[in-house]
Amino acid sequence: MIKIKAKTTAELIENFQLSDEAETIVMPEVPPHESIMSLLEGEHYLDAIKLISHGLPKREAVWWACIATRQSQTKETPPLHIKALLSAERWVQKPTEENRKLASKLAAESKYQSAASWAATAAYWSAGSIAPVGEPDVPPPEHLYAHAVAGSVALAAAEGDEEGLKSRYVTLITQGIDLANGGQGRLSS
């Protein structure tokens, strides 16, 4: 996984909490890809999502949240949530301060209630300052974006019928693995 720079899983799990069940499976000293595959095989999907989110570089991680969110949207998706997703996608394509602040605005307007609003939040938390305008700059904690990405991907997987949940998790994790391998997050045919 060329995009995940951590040599061991321990480097990533110091930034988030694994589930109790996942802690019995994951060996901190092994490369992250081994842990991701073990979590996937053991059906510890949320833990696999967290591990990938913390391993990917910021833009790739936010892009993964965008891919997942795009797949979960339907004809009934509120326009504001579509705008929030578009703002996150815009930040990935052109990570300017203007695009980052627009993502924050739309995440807040959508009340942090959807995969799209958390994808937009991830874009906002990826750089710059999170302090109010006029206050001294406060950079976001280094891995804060990854928590928003994991939330976005998990919420995207939860959209839809319960019977398809496992399949959606596997699909989204497979796309995250593709991104980690240097791909574009597409599924192989």
PDB file of C-alpha atoms in Angstrom:
ATOM      1  CA  MET A   1       0.000   0.000   0.000  1.00  0.00           C
ATOM      2  CA  ILE A   2       2.199   2.738  -1.357  1.00  0.00           C
ATOM      3  CA  LYS A   3       0.073   5.626  -0.062  1.00  0.00           C
ATOM      4  CA  ILE A   4       0.190   4.460   3.564  1.00  0.00           C
ATOM      5  CA  LYS A   5       3.569   5.662   4.832  1.00  0.00           C
ATOM      6  CA  ALA A   6       3.350   4.046   8.280  1.00  0.00           C
ATOM      7  CA  LYS A   7       5.616   1.002   8.543  1.00  0.00           C
ATOM      8  CA  THR A   8       3.669  -0.576  11.402  1.00  0.00           C
ATOM      9  CA  THR A   9       0.043  -0.653  12.467  1.00  0.00           C
ATOM     10  CA  ALA A  10       1.126   0.768  15.837  1.00  0.00           C
ATOM     11  CA  GLU A  11       1.927   4.095  14.163  1.00  0.00           C
ATOM     12  CA  LEU A  12      -1.719   4.428  13.111  1.00  0.00           C
ATOM     13  CA  ILE A  13      -3.632   2.969  16.048  1.00  0.00           C
ATOM     14  CA  GLU A  14      -2.037   5.417  18.454  1.00  0.00           C
ATOM     15  CA  ASN A  15      -4.434   7.981  16.952  1.00  0.00           C
ATOM     16  CA  PHE A  16      -7.730   6.153  17.501  1.00  0.00           C
ATOM     17  CA  GLN A  17      -9.327   3.384  19.547  1.00  0.00           C
ATOM     18  CA  LEU A  18      -9.842  -0.067  18.044  1.00  0.00           C
ATOM     19  CA  SER A  19     -12.872  -2.063  19.173  1.00  0.00           C
ATOM     20  CA  ASP A  20     -12.186  -4.658  21.871  1.00  0.00           C
ATOM     21  CA  GLU A  21     -12.686  -7.458  19.337  1.00  0.00           C
ATOM     22  CA  ALA A  22     -10.304  -5.874  16.834  1.00  0.00           C
ATOM     23  CA  GLU A  23      -7.620  -5.472  19.498  1.00  0.00           C
ATOM     24  CA  THR A  24      -7.459  -9.267  19.738  1.00  0.00           C
ATOM     25  CA  ILE A  25      -6.840  -9.554  15.971  1.00  0.00           C
ATOM     26  CA  VAL A  26      -4.563  -6.630  15.170  1.00  0.00           C
ATOM     27  CA  MET A  27      -0.841  -7.035  15.808  1.00  0.00           C
ATOM     28  CA  PRO A  28       0.686  -3.575  16.207  1.00  0.00           C
ATOM     29  CA  GLU A  29       4.097  -4.616  14.868  1.00  0.00           C
ATOM     30  CA  VAL A  30       2.848  -5.766  11.450  1.00  0.00           C
ATOM     31  CA  PRO A  31       2.481  -3.528   8.382  1.00  0.00           C
ATOM     32  CA  PRO A  32      -0.889  -1.738   8.141  1.00  0.00           C
ATOM     33  CA  HIS A  33      -1.983  -3.691   5.048  1.00  0.00           C
ATOM     34  CA  GLU A  34      -1.811  -6.961   7.015  1.00  0.00           C
ATOM     35  CA  SER A  35      -3.988  -5.498   9.765  1.00  0.00           C
ATOM     36  CA  ILE A  36      -6.468  -4.073   7.260  1.00  0.00           C
ATOM     37  CA  MET A  37      -6.820  -7.463   5.575  1.00  0.00           C
ATOM     38  CA  SER A  38      -7.209  -9.238   8.949  1.00  0.00           C
ATOM     39  CA  LEU A  39      -9.916  -6.788   9.972  1.00  0.00           C
ATOM     40  CA  LEU A  40     -11.693  -7.182   6.640  1.00  0.00           C
ATOM     41  CA  GLU A  41     -11.562 -10.986   6.830  1.00  0.00           C
ATOM     42  CA  GLY A  42     -12.788 -10.871  10.443  1.00  0.00           C
ATOM     43  CA  GLU A  43     -15.659  -8.564   9.424  1.00  0.00           C
ATOM     44  CA  HIS A  44     -14.452  -5.761  11.704  1.00  0.00           C
ATOM     45  CA  TYR A  45     -15.435  -3.228   9.104  1.00  0.00           C
ATOM     46  CA  LEU A  46     -15.537  -0.073  11.215  1.00  0.00           C
ATOM     47  CA  ASP A  47     -12.038  -0.775  12.511  1.00  0.00           C
ATOM     48  CA  ALA A  48     -10.766  -1.374   8.965  1.00  0.00           C
ATOM     49  CA  ILE A  49     -12.334   1.936   7.894  1.00  0.00           C
ATOM     50  CA  LYS A  50     -10.637   3.756  10.775  1.00  0.00           C
ATOM     51  CA  LEU A  51      -7.264   2.194   9.984  1.00  0.00           C
ATOM     52  CA  ILE A  52      -7.440   3.104   6.297  1.00  0.00           C
ATOM     53  CA  SER A  53      -8.665   6.629   7.134  1.00  0.00           C
ATOM     54  CA  HIS A  54      -5.683   7.211   9.401  1.00  0.00           C
ATOM     55  CA  GLY A  55      -3.223   5.706   6.931  1.00  0.00           C
ATOM     56  CA  LEU A  56      -4.178   7.547   3.769  1.00  0.00           C
ATOM     57  CA  PRO A  57      -2.761  11.000   3.016  1.00  0.00           C
ATOM     58  CA  LYS A  58      -5.274  13.782   3.632  1.00  0.00           C
ATOM     59  CA  ARG A  59      -6.458  14.406   0.070  1.00  0.00           C
ATOM     60  CA  GLU A  60      -6.803  10.692  -0.701  1.00  0.00           C
ATOM     61  CA  ALA A  61      -8.672  10.152   2.564  1.00  0.00           C
ATOM     62  CA  VAL A  62     -11.109  12.982   1.837  1.00  0.00           C
ATOM     63  CA  TRP A  63     -11.503  11.642  -1.709  1.00  0.00           C
ATOM     64  CA  TRP A  64     -12.426   8.241  -0.241  1.00  0.00           C
ATOM     65  CA  ALA A  65     -15.113   9.931   1.873  1.00  0.00           C
ATOM     66  CA  CYS A  66     -16.369  11.647  -1.294  1.00  0.00           C
ATOM     67  CA  ILE A  67     -16.471   8.382  -3.272  1.00  0.00           C
ATOM     68  CA  ALA A  68     -18.351   6.639  -0.468  1.00  0.00           C
ATOM     69  CA  THR A  69     -20.786   9.519  -0.071  1.00  0.00           C
ATOM     70  CA  ARG A  70     -21.428   9.813  -3.806  1.00  0.00           C
ATOM     71  CA  GLN A  71     -22.381   6.105  -3.909  1.00  0.00           C
ATOM     72  CA  SER A  72     -24.795   6.503  -1.000  1.00  0.00           C
ATOM     73  CA  GLN A  73     -26.720   9.457  -2.399  1.00  0.00           C
ATOM     74  CA  THR A  74     -30.151   8.931  -3.938  1.00  0.00           C
ATOM     75  CA  LYS A  75     -32.869  10.999  -5.595  1.00  0.00           C
ATOM     76  CA  GLU A  76     -34.067  11.816  -2.070  1.00  0.00           C
ATOM     77  CA  THR A  77     -30.740  13.261  -0.921  1.00  0.00           C
ATOM     78  CA  PRO A  78     -31.369  16.835   0.272  1.00  0.00           C
ATOM     79  CA  PRO A  79     -29.806  19.502  -1.974  1.00  0.00           C
ATOM     80  CA  LEU A  80     -27.775  20.897   0.928  1.00  0.00           C
ATOM     81  CA  HIS A  81     -26.087  17.517   1.412  1.00  0.00           C
ATOM     82  CA  ILE A  82     -25.291  17.377  -2.301  1.00  0.00           C
ATOM     83  CA  LYS A  83     -23.715  20.836  -2.014  1.00  0.00           C
ATOM     84  CA  ALA A  84     -21.671  19.692   0.998  1.00  0.00           C
ATOM     85  CA  LEU A  85     -20.336  16.746  -1.011  1.00  0.00           C
ATOM     86  CA  LEU A  86     -19.542  18.974  -3.980  1.00  0.00           C
ATOM     87  CA  SER A  87     -17.587  21.294  -1.687  1.00  0.00           C
ATOM     88  CA  ALA A  88     -15.490  18.385  -0.391  1.00  0.00           C
ATOM     89  CA  GLU A  89     -14.858  17.186  -3.946  1.00  0.00           C
ATOM     90  CA  ARG A  90     -13.894  20.723  -4.956  1.00  0.00           C
ATOM     91  CA  TRP A  91     -11.372  20.868  -2.087  1.00  0.00           C
ATOM     92  CA  VAL A  92      -9.820  17.552  -3.184  1.00  0.00           C
ATOM     93  CA  GLN A  93      -9.452  18.854  -6.740  1.00  0.00           C
ATOM     94  CA  LYS A  94      -8.202  22.268  -5.658  1.00  0.00           C
ATOM     95  CA  PRO A  95      -7.229  22.422  -1.956  1.00  0.00           C
ATOM     96  CA  THR A  96      -7.434  26.180  -1.511  1.00  0.00           C
ATOM     97  CA  GLU A  97      -8.334  28.028   1.665  1.00  0.00           C
ATOM     98  CA  GLU A  98     -11.487  29.332  -0.038  1.00  0.00           C
ATOM     99  CA  ASN A  99     -12.643  25.790  -0.891  1.00  0.00           C
ATOM    100  CA  ARG A 100     -11.766  24.558   2.606  1.00  0.00           C
ATOM    101  CA  LYS A 101     -13.846  27.290   4.246  1.00  0.00           C
ATOM    102  CA  LEU A 102     -16.773  26.663   1.898  1.00  0.00           C
ATOM    103  CA  ALA A 103     -16.673  22.991   2.911  1.00  0.00           C
ATOM    104  CA  SER A 104     -16.821  24.020   6.574  1.00  0.00           C
ATOM    105  CA  LYS A 105     -19.768  26.347   5.951  1.00  0.00           C
ATOM    106  CA  LEU A 106     -21.774  23.669   4.116  1.00  0.00           C
ATOM    107  CA  ALA A 107     -20.930  21.001   6.697  1.00  0.00           C
ATOM    108  CA  ALA A 108     -22.285  23.275   9.423  1.00  0.00           C
ATOM    109  CA  GLU A 109     -25.377  24.208   7.408  1.00  0.00           C
ATOM    110  CA  SER A 110     -26.141  20.512   6.884  1.00  0.00           C
ATOM    111  CA  LYS A 111     -25.810  20.094  10.662  1.00  0.00           C
ATOM    112  CA  TYR A 112     -23.199  17.300  10.481  1.00  0.00           C
ATOM    113  CA  GLN A 113     -25.992  14.794   9.883  1.00  0.00           C
ATOM    114  CA  SER A 114     -24.805  12.968   6.782  1.00  0.00           C
ATOM    115  CA  ALA A 115     -21.875  11.318   5.093  1.00  0.00           C
ATOM    116  CA  ALA A 116     -21.635  14.439   2.915  1.00  0.00           C
ATOM    117  CA  SER A 117     -21.372  16.816   5.854  1.00  0.00           C
ATOM    118  CA  TRP A 118     -18.589  14.694   7.374  1.00  0.00           C
ATOM    119  CA  ALA A 119     -16.739  14.526   4.040  1.00  0.00           C
ATOM    120  CA  ALA A 120     -16.892  18.335   3.959  1.00  0.00           C
ATOM    121  CA  THR A 121     -15.754  18.481   7.590  1.00  0.00           C
ATOM    122  CA  ALA A 122     -12.808  16.225   6.731  1.00  0.00           C
ATOM    123  CA  ALA A 123     -11.781  18.668   4.008  1.00  0.00           C
ATOM    124  CA  TYR A 124     -11.984  21.564   6.467  1.00  0.00           C
ATOM    125  CA  TRP A 125      -9.999  19.718   9.148  1.00  0.00           C
ATOM    126  CA  SER A 126      -7.240  18.792   6.680  1.00  0.00           C
ATOM    127  CA  ALA A 127      -5.355  22.101   6.683  1.00  0.00           C
ATOM    128  CA  GLY A 128      -5.437  25.751   7.682  1.00  0.00           C
ATOM    129  CA  SER A 129      -6.834  27.054  10.943  1.00  0.00           C
ATOM    130  CA  ILE A 130      -9.965  25.967  12.774  1.00  0.00           C
ATOM    131  CA  ALA A 131     -10.084  29.148  14.882  1.00  0.00           C
ATOM    132  CA  PRO A 132     -12.893  31.639  14.318  1.00  0.00           C
ATOM    133  CA  VAL A 133     -12.136  34.491  11.906  1.00  0.00           C
ATOM    134  CA  GLY A 134     -10.166  37.229  13.635  1.00  0.00           C
ATOM    135  CA  GLU A 135      -8.649  34.898  16.239  1.00  0.00           C
ATOM    136  CA  PRO A 136      -5.076  33.579  16.244  1.00  0.00           C
ATOM    137  CA  ASP A 137      -4.578  30.598  13.951  1.00  0.00           C
ATOM    138  CA  VAL A 138      -5.180  27.183  15.480  1.00  0.00           C
ATOM    139  CA  PRO A 139      -4.209  24.296  13.221  1.00  0.00           C
ATOM    140  CA  PRO A 140      -6.424  21.217  13.469  1.00  0.00           C
ATOM    141  CA  PRO A 141      -4.893  18.259  15.313  1.00  0.00           C
ATOM    142  CA  GLU A 142      -2.893  16.221  12.782  1.00  0.00           C
ATOM    143  CA  HIS A 143      -5.301  13.273  12.543  1.00  0.00           C
ATOM    144  CA  LEU A 144      -8.617  15.039  13.128  1.00  0.00           C
ATOM    145  CA  TYR A 145      -9.527  14.798   9.427  1.00  0.00           C
ATOM    146  CA  ALA A 146      -9.217  10.993   9.593  1.00  0.00           C
ATOM    147  CA  HIS A 147     -11.947  10.786  12.236  1.00  0.00           C
ATOM    148  CA  ALA A 148     -14.291  12.749   9.956  1.00  0.00           C
ATOM    149  CA  VAL A 149     -13.358  10.539   6.987  1.00  0.00           C
ATOM    150  CA  ALA A 150     -14.091   7.384   8.989  1.00  0.00           C
ATOM    151  CA  GLY A 151     -17.437   8.825  10.074  1.00  0.00           C
ATOM    152  CA  SER A 152     -18.323   9.773   6.518  1.00  0.00           C
ATOM    153  CA  VAL A 153     -17.451   6.352   5.088  1.00  0.00           C
ATOM    154  CA  ALA A 154     -19.297   4.544   7.895  1.00  0.00           C
ATOM    155  CA  LEU A 155     -22.404   6.705   7.426  1.00  0.00           C
ATOM    156  CA  ALA A 156     -22.276   6.109   3.670  1.00  0.00           C
ATOM    157  CA  ALA A 157     -22.133   2.352   4.249  1.00  0.00           C
ATOM    158  CA  ALA A 158     -25.116   2.562   6.610  1.00  0.00           C
ATOM    159  CA  GLU A 159     -27.321   4.148   3.928  1.00  0.00           C
ATOM    160  CA  GLY A 160     -29.666   1.596   2.398  1.00  0.00           C
ATOM    161  CA  ASP A 161     -31.218  -1.677   3.422  1.00  0.00           C
ATOM    162  CA  GLU A 162     -29.756  -3.785   6.207  1.00  0.00           C
ATOM    163  CA  GLU A 163     -29.289  -6.811   3.944  1.00  0.00           C
ATOM    164  CA  GLY A 164     -26.805  -4.886   1.812  1.00  0.00           C
ATOM    165  CA  LEU A 165     -24.778  -3.449   4.699  1.00  0.00           C
ATOM    166  CA  LYS A 166     -21.989  -6.050   4.636  1.00  0.00           C
ATOM    167  CA  SER A 167     -21.649  -5.717   0.871  1.00  0.00           C
ATOM    168  CA  ARG A 168     -21.465  -1.921   1.114  1.00  0.00           C
ATOM    169  CA  TYR A 169     -18.769  -2.134   3.798  1.00  0.00           C
ATOM    170  CA  VAL A 170     -16.708  -4.534   1.685  1.00  0.00           C
ATOM    171  CA  THR A 171     -17.118  -2.352  -1.405  1.00  0.00           C
ATOM    172  CA  LEU A 172     -16.074   0.838   0.379  1.00  0.00           C
ATOM    173  CA  ILE A 173     -13.129  -0.812   2.133  1.00  0.00           C
ATOM    174  CA  THR A 174     -12.003  -2.302  -1.187  1.00  0.00           C
ATOM    175  CA  GLN A 175     -12.096   1.196  -2.671  1.00  0.00           C
ATOM    176  CA  GLY A 176     -10.066   2.519   0.263  1.00  0.00           C
ATOM    177  CA  ILE A 177      -7.514  -0.245  -0.311  1.00  0.00           C
ATOM    178  CA  ASP A 178      -7.349   0.703  -3.995  1.00  0.00           C
ATOM    179  CA  LEU A 179      -6.595   4.301  -3.019  1.00  0.00           C
ATOM    180  CA  ALA A 180      -3.935   3.083  -0.581  1.00  0.00           C
ATOM    181  CA  ASN A 181      -2.390   1.109  -3.437  1.00  0.00           C
ATOM    182  CA  GLY A 182      -2.142   4.262  -5.549  1.00  0.00           C
ATOM    183  CA  GLY A 183      -5.397   3.785  -7.459  1.00  0.00           C
ATOM    184  CA  GLN A 184      -8.351   6.097  -7.854  1.00  0.00           C
ATOM    185  CA  GLY A 185     -10.709   4.210  -5.556  1.00  0.00           C
ATOM    186  CA  ARG A 186     -12.312   2.215  -8.306  1.00  0.00           C
ATOM    187  CA  LEU A 187     -13.361  -1.389  -8.063  1.00  0.00           C
ATOM    188  CA  SER A 188     -11.569  -3.778 -10.370  1.00  0.00           C
ATOM    189  CA  SER A 189     -13.800  -5.355 -12.999  1.00  0.00           C
TER     190      SER A 189
END
